[in-house]
Tab-separated table of C-alpha atoms in Angstrom:
chain	number	residue	atom	x	y	z
A	30	MET	CA	-34.577	12.787	15.448
A	31	LEU	CA	-31.479	14.574	14.128
A	32	LYS	CA	-29.329	13.200	16.966
A	33	GLN	CA	-30.484	9.669	16.155
A	34	PHE	CA	-29.699	10.148	12.468
A	35	PHE	CA	-26.237	11.505	13.281
A	36	ALA	CA	-25.569	8.522	15.547
A	37	ILE	CA	-26.724	5.961	12.955
A	38	ILE	CA	-24.680	7.369	10.081
A	39	THR	CA	-21.640	7.739	12.351
A	40	ILE	CA	-21.826	4.091	13.436
A	41	VAL	CA	-22.483	2.851	9.879
A	42	GLY	CA	-19.740	5.094	8.486
A	43	MET	CA	-17.353	3.701	11.074
A	44	VAL	CA	-17.964	0.083	9.958
A	45	VAL	CA	-18.363	0.554	6.190
A	46	GLY	CA	-14.790	1.325	5.225
A	47	SER	CA	-12.546	0.310	2.353
A	48	GLY	CA	-12.668	-3.337	3.456
A	49	VAL	CA	-16.444	-3.497	2.942
A	50	VAL	CA	-16.738	-1.317	-0.155
A	51	SER	CA	-13.854	-3.131	-1.884
A	52	GLY	CA	-15.370	-6.497	-0.924
A	53	LYS	CA	-12.140	-7.857	0.569
A	54	GLU	CA	-13.351	-7.754	4.165
A	55	ILE	CA	-16.605	-9.538	3.249
A	56	VAL	CA	-14.667	-12.286	1.442
A	57	VAL	CA	-12.388	-12.899	4.451
A	58	PHE	CA	-15.188	-13.077	7.022
A	59	PHE	CA	-18.224	-14.292	5.025
A	60	SER	CA	-18.219	-15.041	1.296
A	61	ARG	CA	-15.497	-17.690	1.274
A	62	PHE	CA	-17.851	-19.931	3.257
A	63	GLY	CA	-20.431	-20.023	0.457
A	64	TYR	CA	-24.166	-20.313	1.130
A	65	PHE	CA	-23.644	-20.685	4.876
A	66	SER	CA	-22.449	-17.073	4.980
A	67	PHE	CA	-26.061	-15.852	4.681
A	68	PHE	CA	-26.861	-17.526	7.986
A	69	THR	CA	-23.809	-15.994	9.651
A	70	ILE	CA	-24.858	-12.527	8.459
A	71	ILE	CA	-28.126	-12.999	10.366
A	72	ILE	CA	-26.093	-13.891	13.452
A	73	SER	CA	-24.057	-10.729	12.873
A	74	PHE	CA	-27.231	-8.612	12.887
A	75	PHE	CA	-28.260	-9.798	16.359
A	76	MET	CA	-24.733	-9.398	17.696
A	77	PHE	CA	-24.428	-5.889	16.289
A	78	TYR	CA	-27.796	-4.922	17.789
A	79	PHE	CA	-27.045	-6.351	21.247
A	80	LEU	CA	-23.555	-4.846	21.483
A	81	PHE	CA	-24.545	-1.446	20.075
A	82	LYS	CA	-27.431	-1.197	22.526
A	83	PHE	CA	-25.347	-2.304	25.495
A	84	ILE	CA	-22.588	0.237	24.775
A	85	LEU	CA	-25.074	3.066	24.144
A	86	VAL	CA	-27.053	2.336	27.329
A	87	LYS	CA	-23.957	1.827	29.506
A	88	CYS	CA	-22.007	4.647	27.858
A	89	GLU	CA	-20.797	6.461	31.005
A	90	TYR	CA	-19.938	3.232	32.802
A	91	ILE	CA	-17.952	1.937	29.803
A	92	LYS	CA	-16.055	5.197	29.227
A	93	ASN	CA	-15.025	5.363	32.889
A	94	LYS	CA	-14.113	1.686	32.917
A	95	ILE	CA	-11.888	2.041	29.838
A	96	LYS	CA	-10.302	5.213	31.173
A	97	ASN	CA	-9.295	3.482	34.424
A	98	SER	CA	-7.806	0.365	32.807
A	99	LYS	CA	-4.371	0.159	31.180
A	100	PHE	CA	-5.378	-3.099	29.458
A	101	ALA	CA	-8.450	-1.503	27.881
A	102	LEU	CA	-6.538	1.560	26.707
A	103	LEU	CA	-3.745	-0.543	25.194
A	104	ALA	CA	-6.138	-3.007	23.524
A	105	ASN	CA	-8.221	-0.140	22.096
A	106	PHE	CA	-5.141	1.574	20.782
A	107	ILE	CA	-3.836	-1.586	19.057
A	108	PHE	CA	-6.970	-2.578	17.162
A	109	CYS	CA	-7.894	1.031	16.360
A	110	THR	CA	-4.401	1.497	14.927
A	111	ILE	CA	-4.778	-1.657	12.786
A	112	PHE	CA	-8.145	-0.453	11.523
A	113	SER	CA	-6.824	3.023	10.808
A	114	ALA	CA	-3.777	1.604	8.977
A	115	SER	CA	-6.001	-0.456	6.671
A	116	MET	CA	-7.946	2.682	5.735
A	117	PHE	CA	-4.749	4.584	4.949
A	118	ALA	CA	-3.566	1.587	2.902
A	119	GLY	CA	-6.870	1.440	1.001
A	120	ILE	CA	-6.613	5.114	0.108
A	121	ASN	CA	-2.982	4.664	-0.864
A	122	ASN	CA	-3.896	1.719	-3.140
A	123	LEU	CA	-6.325	3.868	-5.089
A	124	LEU	CA	-4.057	6.875	-5.373
A	125	ASN	CA	-0.996	4.840	-6.370
A	126	SER	CA	-2.788	3.546	-9.459
A	127	ASP	CA	-2.070	6.861	-11.163
A	128	GLU	CA	0.523	8.976	-9.389
A	129	ASN	CA	0.111	12.681	-10.120
A	130	LEU	CA	-0.237	16.011	-8.387
A	131	ILE	CA	-4.017	15.631	-7.949
A	132	ASN	CA	-3.603	12.358	-6.036
A	133	ILE	CA	-1.011	13.928	-3.779
A	134	LEU	CA	-3.371	16.821	-3.072
A	135	ILE	CA	-6.224	14.394	-2.309
A	136	PHE	CA	-4.069	12.493	0.171
A	137	LEU	CA	-3.027	15.764	1.806
A	138	LEU	CA	-6.718	16.748	2.019
A	139	ILE	CA	-7.529	13.498	3.841
A	140	PHE	CA	-4.604	14.137	6.162
A	141	LEU	CA	-5.911	17.669	6.797
A	142	PHE	CA	-9.390	16.341	7.664
A	143	CYS	CA	-7.756	13.920	10.126
A	144	VAL	CA	-6.014	16.876	11.764
A	145	VAL	CA	-9.310	18.803	11.986
A	146	ILE	CA	-11.099	15.853	13.623
A	147	PHE	CA	-8.159	15.335	15.979
A	148	LYS	CA	-8.469	18.970	17.079
A	149	LYS	CA	-12.236	19.643	16.852
A	150	GLY	CA	-13.747	16.278	17.793
A	151	ILE	CA	-17.245	14.848	17.329
A	152	LYS	CA	-18.895	17.941	15.795
A	153	SER	CA	-16.557	18.031	12.807
A	154	LEU	CA	-16.959	14.245	12.428
A	155	ASN	CA	-20.753	14.557	12.332
A	156	LYS	CA	-20.627	17.269	9.655
A	157	LEU	CA	-18.418	15.158	7.388
A	158	ASN	CA	-20.484	11.995	7.912
A	159	LEU	CA	-23.738	13.837	7.214
A	160	ILE	CA	-22.522	14.542	3.677
A	161	LEU	CA	-20.386	11.499	2.845
A	162	VAL	CA	-22.116	8.454	4.379
A	163	PRO	CA	-25.670	8.743	2.912
A	164	VAL	CA	-24.290	9.420	-0.594
A	165	MET	CA	-21.845	6.524	-0.326
A	166	LEU	CA	-24.491	4.047	0.887
A	167	PHE	CA	-27.054	5.007	-1.772
A	168	VAL	CA	-24.648	4.784	-4.726
A	169	PHE	CA	-23.057	1.592	-3.372
A	170	ALA	CA	-26.457	-0.100	-2.986
A	171	VAL	CA	-27.529	0.886	-6.516
A	172	LEU	CA	-24.314	-0.513	-8.025
A	173	LEU	CA	-24.581	-3.775	-6.076
A	174	ILE	CA	-28.251	-4.372	-6.877
A	175	SER	CA	-27.502	-3.922	-10.583
A	176	LYS	CA	-24.978	-6.781	-10.352
A	177	ILE	CA	-27.046	-9.305	-8.399
A	178	THR	CA	-27.516	-12.540	-10.337
A	179	SER	CA	-27.941	-16.163	-9.319
A	180	VAL	CA	-25.376	-17.280	-6.776
A	181	GLU	CA	-23.077	-19.707	-8.519
A	182	LYS	CA	-20.922	-20.864	-5.643
A	183	GLY	CA	-22.104	-22.884	-2.682
A	184	GLY	CA	-18.563	-23.167	-1.413
A	185	PHE	CA	-17.469	-25.262	1.522
A	186	ASN	CA	-19.813	-25.409	4.455
A	187	PHE	CA	-17.385	-24.909	7.319
A	188	GLY	CA	-20.219	-24.553	9.817
A	189	GLY	CA	-18.655	-23.624	13.134
A	190	VAL	CA	-15.640	-21.988	11.507
A	191	SER	CA	-17.836	-19.621	9.476
A	192	ILE	CA	-19.814	-18.710	12.606
A	193	PHE	CA	-16.523	-18.062	14.397
A	194	TYR	CA	-15.404	-15.676	11.642
A	195	ALA	CA	-18.750	-13.852	11.696
A	196	ILE	CA	-18.361	-13.358	15.441
A	197	LEU	CA	-14.816	-12.105	14.886
A	198	TYR	CA	-16.089	-9.625	12.308
A	199	VAL	CA	-18.604	-8.114	14.731
A	200	LEU	CA	-16.076	-8.037	17.566
A	201	LEU	CA	-13.517	-6.286	15.373
A	202	ASN	CA	-15.871	-3.492	14.332
A	203	VAL	CA	-17.613	-2.983	17.665
A	204	SER	CA	-14.423	-3.049	19.733
A	205	SER	CA	-12.638	-0.563	17.479
A	206	GLY	CA	-15.632	1.783	17.680
A	207	CYS	CA	-16.501	1.203	21.336
A	208	VAL	CA	-15.181	4.566	22.529
A	209	LEU	CA	-16.978	6.444	19.746
A	210	ILE	CA	-20.282	4.585	20.270
A	211	ALA	CA	-20.163	5.256	24.014
A	212	ASP	CA	-19.563	8.932	23.295
A	213	LEU	CA	-22.632	9.023	21.025
A	214	GLY	CA	-24.783	7.478	23.756
A	215	ARG	CA	-24.334	10.431	26.089
A	216	GLU	CA	-26.686	12.594	23.993
A	217	LEU	CA	-29.513	10.037	23.554
A	218	THR	CA	-32.494	8.913	25.632
A	219	LYS	CA	-33.025	5.225	26.389
A	220	LYS	CA	-35.615	4.795	23.595
A	221	GLN	CA	-33.395	6.636	21.147
A	222	LYS	CA	-30.497	4.345	22.016
A	223	THR	CA	-32.632	1.300	21.205
A	224	ARG	CA	-33.658	2.766	17.842
A	225	VAL	CA	-30.093	3.745	16.963
A	226	ALA	CA	-28.827	0.262	17.833
A	227	PHE	CA	-31.552	-1.454	15.785
A	228	PHE	CA	-31.330	0.672	12.641
A	229	SER	CA	-27.521	0.719	12.699
A	230	ALA	CA	-27.465	-3.091	12.891
A	231	LEU	CA	-30.171	-3.363	10.213
A	232	VAL	CA	-28.397	-1.086	7.717
A	233	LEU	CA	-25.075	-2.860	8.243
A	234	SER	CA	-26.664	-6.293	7.852
A	235	LEU	CA	-28.414	-5.296	4.621
A	236	ILE	CA	-25.110	-4.019	3.229
A	237	LEU	CA	-23.408	-7.290	4.188
A	238	LEU	CA	-26.237	-9.319	2.653
A	239	ILE	CA	-26.280	-7.526	-0.716
A	240	THR	CA	-22.483	-7.411	-0.959
A	241	ASN	CA	-22.247	-11.114	-0.147
A	242	MET	CA	-24.812	-11.983	-2.837
A	243	VAL	CA	-22.805	-10.120	-5.473
A	244	LEU	CA	-19.497	-11.679	-4.398
A	245	LEU	CA	-20.914	-15.220	-4.459
A	246	ALA	CA	-22.315	-14.587	-7.936
A	247	TYR	CA	-18.767	-13.918	-9.185
A	248	PRO	CA	-16.590	-16.524	-7.408
A	249	ASN	CA	-13.626	-16.081	-9.754
A	250	PHE	CA	-12.952	-12.635	-8.282
A	251	LEU	CA	-12.903	-13.641	-4.607
A	252	SER	CA	-9.110	-13.952	-4.446
A	253	ASN	CA	-8.519	-10.472	-5.880
A	254	PRO	CA	-7.189	-7.691	-3.578
A	255	MET	CA	-10.312	-5.577	-4.202
A	256	PRO	CA	-12.885	-7.975	-5.727
A	257	LEU	CA	-15.766	-5.496	-6.091
A	258	LEU	CA	-13.524	-3.123	-7.993
A	259	ASP	CA	-13.078	-5.861	-10.629
A	260	ILE	CA	-16.685	-7.093	-10.530
A	261	LEU	CA	-18.006	-3.564	-11.046
A	262	GLY	CA	-15.388	-2.901	-13.723
A	263	GLY	CA	-17.734	-0.873	-15.903
A	264	ASN	CA	-18.139	1.566	-13.021
A	265	SER	CA	-14.532	1.422	-11.847
A	266	VAL	CA	-14.240	5.183	-11.341
A	267	VAL	CA	-17.416	5.271	-9.233
A	268	ILE	CA	-16.408	2.299	-7.096
A	269	GLU	CA	-12.951	3.805	-6.573
A	270	VAL	CA	-14.605	6.969	-5.300
A	271	LEU	CA	-16.823	4.885	-2.982
A	272	ILE	CA	-13.833	2.955	-1.638
A	273	PHE	CA	-12.118	6.279	-1.088
A	274	ILE	CA	-15.134	7.705	0.793
A	275	GLY	CA	-15.543	4.496	2.818
A	276	SER	CA	-11.888	4.601	3.794
A	277	ALA	CA	-12.141	8.268	4.731
A	278	THR	CA	-15.285	7.983	6.911
A	279	THR	CA	-13.933	5.008	8.842
A	280	LEU	CA	-10.526	6.627	9.164
A	281	PHE	CA	-12.074	9.809	10.577
A	282	SER	CA	-14.049	7.801	13.151
A	283	ILE	CA	-10.994	5.829	14.241
A	284	VAL	CA	-8.847	8.976	14.490
A	285	TYR	CA	-11.464	10.432	16.834
A	286	SER	CA	-11.491	7.238	18.950
A	287	ILE	CA	-7.694	7.054	19.180
A	288	SER	CA	-7.476	10.751	20.111
A	289	ILE	CA	-9.821	10.164	23.074
A	290	ILE	CA	-7.760	7.166	24.217
A	291	LEU	CA	-4.433	8.995	23.959
A	292	ARG	CA	-5.624	12.142	25.720
A	293	SER	CA	-6.648	10.063	28.733
A	294	VAL	CA	-3.018	9.000	29.285
A	295	CYS	CA	-0.932	11.785	27.713
A	296	LYS	CA	-1.398	15.562	27.762
A	297	ASN	CA	1.224	16.320	25.095
A	298	GLU	CA	-0.745	17.067	21.924
A	299	ILE	CA	2.294	16.721	19.650
A	300	ILE	CA	2.977	13.175	20.860
A	301	ASN	CA	-0.727	12.327	20.679
A	302	PHE	CA	-0.941	13.603	17.118
A	303	PHE	CA	2.102	11.615	15.999
A	304	VAL	CA	0.842	8.385	17.593
A	305	CYS	CA	-2.762	8.931	16.459
A	306	ILE	CA	-1.975	9.558	12.790
A	307	GLY	CA	1.741	8.861	12.226
A	308	VAL	CA	1.824	5.271	13.553
A	309	PRO	CA	-1.168	4.013	11.456
A	310	LEU	CA	0.250	5.812	8.420
A	311	PHE	CA	3.571	3.984	8.856
A	312	LEU	CA	1.855	0.609	9.386
A	313	SER	CA	-0.207	1.139	6.210
A	314	LEU	CA	2.999	0.748	4.180
A	315	TRP	CA	2.663	-3.029	4.677
A	316	GLY	CA	-0.255	-3.000	2.212
A	317	PHE	CA	-4.047	-3.188	2.185
A	318	GLY	CA	-4.399	-6.939	1.476
A	319	PRO	CA	-1.927	-8.217	4.118
A	320	ILE	CA	-3.373	-5.969	6.838
A	321	ILE	CA	-6.911	-7.273	6.288
A	322	ALA	CA	-5.835	-10.905	5.794
A	323	TYR	CA	-3.475	-11.146	8.789
A	324	LEU	CA	-4.023	-8.293	11.228
A	325	TYR	CA	-7.831	-8.122	11.136
A	326	PRO	CA	-8.314	-11.627	12.631
A	327	LEU	CA	-5.701	-10.777	15.292
A	328	ALA	CA	-7.457	-7.509	16.080
A	329	SER	CA	-10.772	-9.405	16.233
A	330	VAL	CA	-9.436	-11.775	18.908
A	331	MET	CA	-8.137	-8.823	20.930
A	332	GLY	CA	-11.459	-7.073	20.414
A	333	GLY	CA	-13.270	-10.151	21.725
A	334	MET	CA	-11.121	-10.179	24.858
A	335	PHE	CA	-11.732	-6.471	25.324
A	336	LEU	CA	-15.531	-6.754	24.918
A	337	PHE	CA	-15.643	-9.775	27.252
A	338	TRP	CA	-13.852	-7.648	29.821
A	339	VAL	CA	-16.298	-4.756	29.264
A	340	LEU	CA	-19.395	-6.972	29.445
A	341	PHE	CA	-18.572	-9.468	32.177
A	342	ILE	CA	-15.665	-8.321	34.349
A	343	PRO	CA	-16.838	-5.997	37.144
A	344	SER	CA	-15.093	-2.641	37.413
A	345	PHE	CA	-12.617	-2.107	40.196
A	346	ASN	CA	-11.961	1.483	41.188
A	347	ARG	CA	-8.755	1.750	43.180
A	348	ASN	CA	-9.421	5.341	44.109
A	349	ASN	CA	-12.697	4.389	45.755
A	350	GLN	CA	-10.990	1.576	47.617
A	351	LYS	CA	-8.347	3.995	48.908
A	352	ILE	CA	-11.048	6.422	50.046
A	353	HIS	CA	-12.977	3.663	51.827
A	354	SER	CA	-9.788	2.306	53.378
A	355	GLY	CA	-8.843	5.793	54.533
A	356	SER	CA	-12.279	6.301	56.042
A	357	GLN	CA	-12.067	2.977	57.854
A	358	ASN	CA	-8.621	3.785	59.230
A	359	THR	CA	-9.880	7.151	60.453
A	360	LYS	CA	-12.796	5.450	62.201
A	361	ASP	CA	-10.455	2.928	63.832
A	362	LYS	CA	-8.132	5.703	65.043
A	363	ASN	CA	-11.041	7.680	66.462
A	364	ALA	CA	-12.383	4.618	68.250
A	365	CYS	CA	-8.961	3.896	69.691
A	366	HIS	CA	-8.580	7.504	70.803
A	367	ASN	CA	-11.981	7.409	72.526
A	368	ASN	CA	-11.061	4.211	74.373
A	369	ILE	CA	-7.834	5.773	75.635
A	370	GLU	CA	-9.661	8.855	76.895
A	371	PHE	CA	-12.207	6.711	78.673
């Protein structure tokens, strides 16, 4: 039971970052399409469930397949870096609102936690998520429910376009967490994997649903950089803390995923550390809003290509082919040698 709980909160914590808690990510992929976004959230639930279950069940196959493919490693690194940069940017947005020594210390603390997860791995990630994710989800849900009113904006019914964006949203989150999800699957039985996939998808879908209802009830705030921060203005300090926690939990998960990817191609820990944390930190200087608005859709398309490759393209192990070819050559030589002796 404890392993299942760890897996669920790790997956949920990976997806619910600053983009969700601030509302910006939900606006880009769902709310701007009005009432039709509720239907696309239902589609997202089934996609999350199917993909989570597939990755958990096929965990060893997927990890080996990614490890043996330069395309998969590069694609994973790119969209994980984009995701990680947006979390750094979200944290930076909050701390820049009031520059002082405390904010600097907080940022250094986040950086220190990233270093610990880079060095210690999944156990340190689980300990942090066990404390941060349940508290964040409970407080976030209470704040959202208190703001739910009648939805005032039907918006434009873009039909196929809104479905396309919902698919992109799922692909973005699942692809960036594919390595982490596969790693979680190694410790679970088949039934446990099904439960983890279902409850992870259910919790995420409920969060999307409630957040979308609140955003559509306050359409004038949809264009803001962090709409929920303005909608929940009376609880601005609390929502800032939640955005901070959401950014941190997702960032920690992505740092773990990138560290696994880098260590499969490079043994130099100094280089791995710089690329894992330094590159996303530099990219975050572009800003929270632009990264989500422009790089998230790009990362989603790459994530879709990556997941299509994982799901439908059969693996090709060159090492096995060389072994089989070597065996065949040996057999041919032996046969030839026997014929000569005869």
